[in-house]
């Protein structure tokens, strides 16, 4: 048996508790990871609150935790490129759901990458979501040097990585964040930092690329695109999911590719890219606070309160 964070009903952070479940065993193509740390992500908050119950169902208990860092503890048949004891990071993937908030987790070997030497395992837990920022800016938007980039939610997990990458890719970066986080995003490399509560989208000017990590007011920010501009959104309005996703879908079909929606589902190649970006100095982990496993509910509560600078990380081992 092993410790794991569970919940038996939808609700606020207080539904989370530390329980015990059977330790998993790796099957063909999987590795068993002894989890060192994981970060708290917005998607699991929405799932825990019941906003995704139509796809998530009512079978309990449910688990939390999507990404992780740790060490390979065992390998299933067919895994050859990793070895027991390797320091790794990864994401469980769409088909696996949540469950990295535990002492051990099994994951397909194709969704695991080796950590760069010298990178702390706990701090590194802030970085797996940066694969989403890499994919959004480089692959989906095709961000080019000299272009104007707007990052919504710039102080968060994906947002802070996007600010760092935008600067490294040679873009002029405007970061939207809370007033208390403006110095933080400037320190990440933003050329301009703006309090999102004191400015309307129309007052920001035009942009070549907009990266939206918030999911609200997508229509308004789409209007800020230059001719040939591209908008990538990784979120939707959980209070109005049908309308939010409907507008984005219509824009993708009729907007000549100017709006693109995707959900990060990284593979080994993405983690190889992430490691290279870290080694080259394009990305550094931004950890706001580290919580112990038994205080996972407090980490959820803190993220829901807003104002995070980087990532809330939970230490397991």
XYZ file of C-alpha atoms in Angstrom:
317
model
C 0.000 0.000 0.000
C 1.009 3.624 -0.440
C -0.158 7.099 0.526
C -2.233 9.033 -2.029
C -4.422 12.132 -2.044
C -8.075 11.220 -2.659
C -11.584 12.666 -2.622
C -14.960 10.961 -2.276
C -17.199 13.753 -3.562
C -16.970 16.881 -5.652
C -16.378 20.113 -3.794
C -13.821 22.557 -2.480
C -10.276 21.791 -1.338
C -11.571 20.433 1.975
C -12.835 17.264 0.240
C -9.210 16.164 -0.230
C -7.701 13.726 2.246
C -4.599 11.563 2.540
C -5.553 7.906 2.211
C -3.960 4.609 1.269
C -4.306 2.710 -2.004
C -2.517 -0.293 -3.525
C 0.872 0.532 -4.968
C 0.659 0.108 -8.752
C 2.895 -2.173 -10.784
C 4.185 -1.224 -14.229
C 2.781 -3.115 -17.204
C 4.261 -3.447 -20.685
C 5.776 -0.155 -21.793
C 5.345 1.531 -18.395
C 7.672 2.663 -15.628
C 6.985 2.885 -11.918
C 8.130 6.247 -10.567
C 8.824 6.949 -6.920
C 7.323 10.440 -6.864
C 9.402 13.192 -5.305
C 7.128 16.144 -6.092
C 4.252 17.351 -8.266
C 2.637 20.700 -9.005
C -0.970 21.841 -8.668
C -2.711 22.561 -11.964
C -5.916 24.378 -12.805
C -7.424 21.404 -14.618
C -7.438 19.218 -11.537
C -9.060 22.010 -9.513
C -11.868 22.145 -12.071
C -12.223 18.365 -11.962
C -12.263 18.245 -8.157
C -14.917 20.978 -8.041
C -17.142 18.982 -10.398
C -16.933 21.294 -13.402
C -15.905 18.321 -15.571
C -18.331 15.788 -14.109
C -19.980 15.121 -17.487
C -16.747 13.513 -18.679
C -15.261 12.649 -15.297
C -18.227 10.681 -13.967
C -19.256 9.929 -10.404
C -17.066 6.948 -9.604
C -15.178 7.629 -6.372
C -12.681 7.851 -4.799
C -10.877 10.037 -7.303
C -7.251 11.128 -7.429
C -5.370 14.366 -8.033
C -1.965 15.184 -9.454
C -1.058 15.334 -13.139
C 2.677 15.960 -13.447
C 5.599 14.718 -11.361
C 9.302 14.435 -10.757
C 10.956 11.444 -9.165
C 13.107 8.379 -9.720
C 12.440 5.246 -11.736
C 11.700 2.461 -9.246
C 10.814 -0.363 -11.662
C 10.187 -0.943 -15.346
C 7.674 -2.987 -17.280
C 8.561 -5.224 -20.198
C 9.748 -3.468 -23.320
C 11.239 -0.405 -21.626
C 14.878 -0.099 -22.656
C 15.891 3.557 -22.702
C 15.497 4.114 -18.943
C 17.082 2.478 -15.916
C 16.120 2.054 -12.289
C 17.364 5.107 -10.390
C 17.076 7.554 -13.311
C 15.852 11.012 -12.272
C 12.824 11.800 -14.383
C 9.926 14.162 -14.939
C 6.712 13.585 -16.811
C 2.944 13.872 -17.134
C 0.487 11.031 -16.658
C -1.333 11.780 -19.921
C -4.960 12.102 -20.970
C -5.781 8.400 -20.837
C -4.284 7.937 -17.369
C -6.125 10.823 -15.702
C -4.906 12.170 -12.381
C -2.933 10.323 -9.733
C 0.601 11.668 -9.285
C -0.291 12.981 -5.806
C 0.985 9.738 -4.325
C 4.153 7.986 -3.245
C 4.314 6.034 -6.527
C 2.795 6.354 -9.983
C 2.915 4.272 -13.147
C 3.242 6.101 -16.431
C 3.916 5.133 -20.057
C 7.649 5.380 -20.681
C 6.945 7.586 -23.702
C 5.624 10.288 -21.331
C 8.785 10.435 -19.221
C 12.033 12.314 -19.761
C 15.334 12.493 -17.916
C 16.035 15.576 -15.821
C 19.070 17.689 -16.704
C 21.983 17.154 -14.346
C 22.023 19.460 -11.347
C 18.326 20.357 -11.474
C 16.661 19.933 -8.074
C 13.814 17.408 -8.131
C 11.430 19.576 -6.121
C 12.078 22.772 -8.075
C 11.866 20.804 -11.323
C 8.241 19.923 -10.550
C 7.347 23.476 -11.608
C 8.488 22.810 -15.178
C 6.574 19.917 -16.839
C 3.736 22.312 -17.758
C 6.314 24.421 -19.605
C 6.041 21.848 -22.402
C 2.638 23.427 -23.068
C 4.221 26.869 -23.465
C 6.871 25.476 -25.827
C 4.222 23.808 -27.987
C 1.942 26.862 -27.934
C 4.528 29.444 -28.926
C 6.872 27.475 -31.143
C 4.640 24.888 -32.798
C 1.081 26.253 -32.712
C 1.738 29.987 -33.083
C 5.086 29.888 -34.887
C 6.330 32.861 -32.867
C 9.090 34.722 -34.710
C 11.770 37.184 -33.544
C 10.518 40.746 -33.442
C 6.848 39.854 -33.132
C 4.621 41.269 -30.386
C 3.457 38.623 -27.900
C 0.726 39.045 -25.289
C 0.593 36.505 -22.437
C -2.592 36.357 -20.354
C -2.093 34.834 -16.906
C 1.602 35.572 -17.147
C 2.444 34.793 -13.506
C 0.993 31.266 -13.565
C 2.554 27.931 -14.465
C 2.266 28.046 -18.254
C 2.263 31.851 -18.327
C 5.586 32.353 -16.567
C 7.221 29.833 -18.898
C 5.710 31.633 -21.899
C 7.157 34.955 -20.770
C 10.618 33.410 -20.433
C 10.368 31.637 -23.780
C 8.908 34.635 -25.587
C 11.914 36.699 -24.543
C 14.298 33.875 -25.484
C 12.640 33.521 -28.905
C 13.211 37.219 -29.582
C 9.640 38.503 -29.219
C 8.496 41.729 -27.582
C 6.590 40.401 -24.573
C 3.636 42.079 -22.875
C 2.543 40.255 -19.716
C -0.895 40.539 -18.117
C -0.983 39.752 -14.398
C -2.188 41.045 -11.042
C -0.619 44.238 -9.740
C 1.206 42.317 -7.006
C 2.827 40.090 -9.644
C 4.065 42.738 -12.072
C 7.601 42.871 -10.701
C 7.702 39.077 -10.836
C 6.835 38.896 -14.546
C 9.241 41.739 -15.334
C 11.933 39.664 -13.668
C 11.071 36.794 -15.996
C 11.864 38.986 -18.990
C 8.608 40.751 -19.886
C 9.237 44.020 -21.733
C 5.923 45.388 -20.457
C 3.846 44.234 -17.469
C 0.222 45.346 -17.123
C -2.321 44.916 -14.336
C -5.152 43.051 -16.060
C -7.740 44.587 -13.736
C -6.995 48.175 -14.712
C -6.906 47.940 -18.497
C -9.315 46.847 -21.202
C -8.080 44.585 -23.954
C -8.671 47.280 -26.597
C -6.225 49.592 -24.787
C -3.318 47.177 -25.113
C -2.709 47.631 -28.824
C -2.294 44.958 -31.475
C -0.301 41.752 -31.245
C 1.093 39.132 -33.570
C 0.531 36.340 -31.034
C -1.784 36.106 -28.035
C -1.331 33.217 -25.610
C -4.394 32.843 -23.398
C -4.091 30.733 -20.247
C -7.272 32.168 -18.673
C -10.137 31.189 -20.978
C -12.460 34.150 -20.395
C -13.120 37.062 -22.788
C -11.515 35.188 -25.661
C -13.579 37.143 -28.198
C -12.222 40.488 -26.950
C -8.576 39.409 -27.073
C -8.988 37.909 -30.524
C -9.806 41.415 -31.753
C -6.298 42.510 -30.730
C -4.619 40.370 -33.377
C -2.745 42.046 -36.207
C -3.502 40.891 -39.753
C -1.882 37.487 -39.852
C -1.892 37.307 -36.042
C -2.446 34.050 -34.174
C -4.165 33.332 -30.874
C -3.517 30.150 -28.899
C -5.750 29.334 -25.952
C -5.199 26.465 -23.545
C -8.183 27.174 -21.285
C -11.940 27.677 -21.356
C -14.393 29.505 -19.117
C -15.450 26.855 -16.573
C -18.494 28.940 -15.638
C -19.692 29.013 -19.273
C -17.992 25.972 -20.848
C -20.403 25.432 -23.758
C -20.348 29.066 -24.891
C -16.603 29.362 -24.361
C -15.662 26.226 -26.261
C -18.318 26.911 -28.903
C -16.822 30.298 -29.747
C -13.296 28.912 -29.941
C -14.440 26.006 -32.124
C -16.270 28.374 -34.485
C -13.198 30.619 -34.675
C -10.997 27.642 -35.494
C -13.305 26.624 -38.342
C -14.135 30.044 -39.776
C -11.207 32.158 -38.578
C -8.623 30.911 -41.093
C -6.509 29.347 -38.355
C -6.161 32.551 -36.337
C -7.427 30.889 -33.122
C -6.023 27.572 -31.961
C -7.092 25.546 -28.925
C -5.108 22.648 -27.565
C -4.504 20.725 -24.381
C -0.959 19.785 -23.443
C -0.282 16.049 -23.707
C 3.521 15.864 -23.821
C 5.610 12.920 -24.916
C 9.292 12.103 -24.489
C 10.211 14.417 -27.368
C 8.596 17.337 -25.546
C 10.560 16.576 -22.385
C 13.751 16.345 -24.411
C 12.942 19.837 -25.736
C 12.221 21.032 -22.204
C 15.551 19.727 -20.929
C 17.372 21.427 -23.794
C 15.658 24.751 -23.062
C 16.691 24.481 -19.404
C 20.301 23.630 -20.250
C 20.442 26.530 -22.737
C 19.192 28.950 -20.078
C 15.894 29.736 -21.804
C 13.796 28.377 -18.920
C 14.152 28.301 -15.146
C 11.715 26.865 -12.604
C 9.561 29.386 -10.742
C 8.338 27.927 -7.452
C 6.012 30.011 -5.309
C 5.597 27.710 -2.293
C 6.391 24.085 -1.470
C 3.759 22.164 0.525
C 4.084 18.734 2.158
C 1.855 15.953 0.809
C -0.523 16.104 3.769
C -1.209 19.775 2.946
C -2.255 19.232 -0.671
C -5.649 20.773 0.154
C -3.865 23.948 1.255
C -2.030 24.041 -2.089
C -5.365 23.737 -3.930
C -6.817 26.468 -1.742
C -3.886 28.762 -2.471
C -4.165 28.296 -6.231
C -7.895 28.971 -6.157
C -7.272 32.191 -4.211
C -5.170 33.538 -7.103
C -1.936 35.458 -7.079
C 0.467 32.543 -7.611
C 3.956 33.419 -8.813
C 5.021 30.402 -10.837
C 3.821 27.103 -9.390
C 2.662 25.639 -6.122
C 4.650 22.440 -5.654
C 3.890 19.538 -3.318
C 6.780 17.496 -1.940
C 5.979 13.800 -1.575
C 9.151 12.043 -0.483
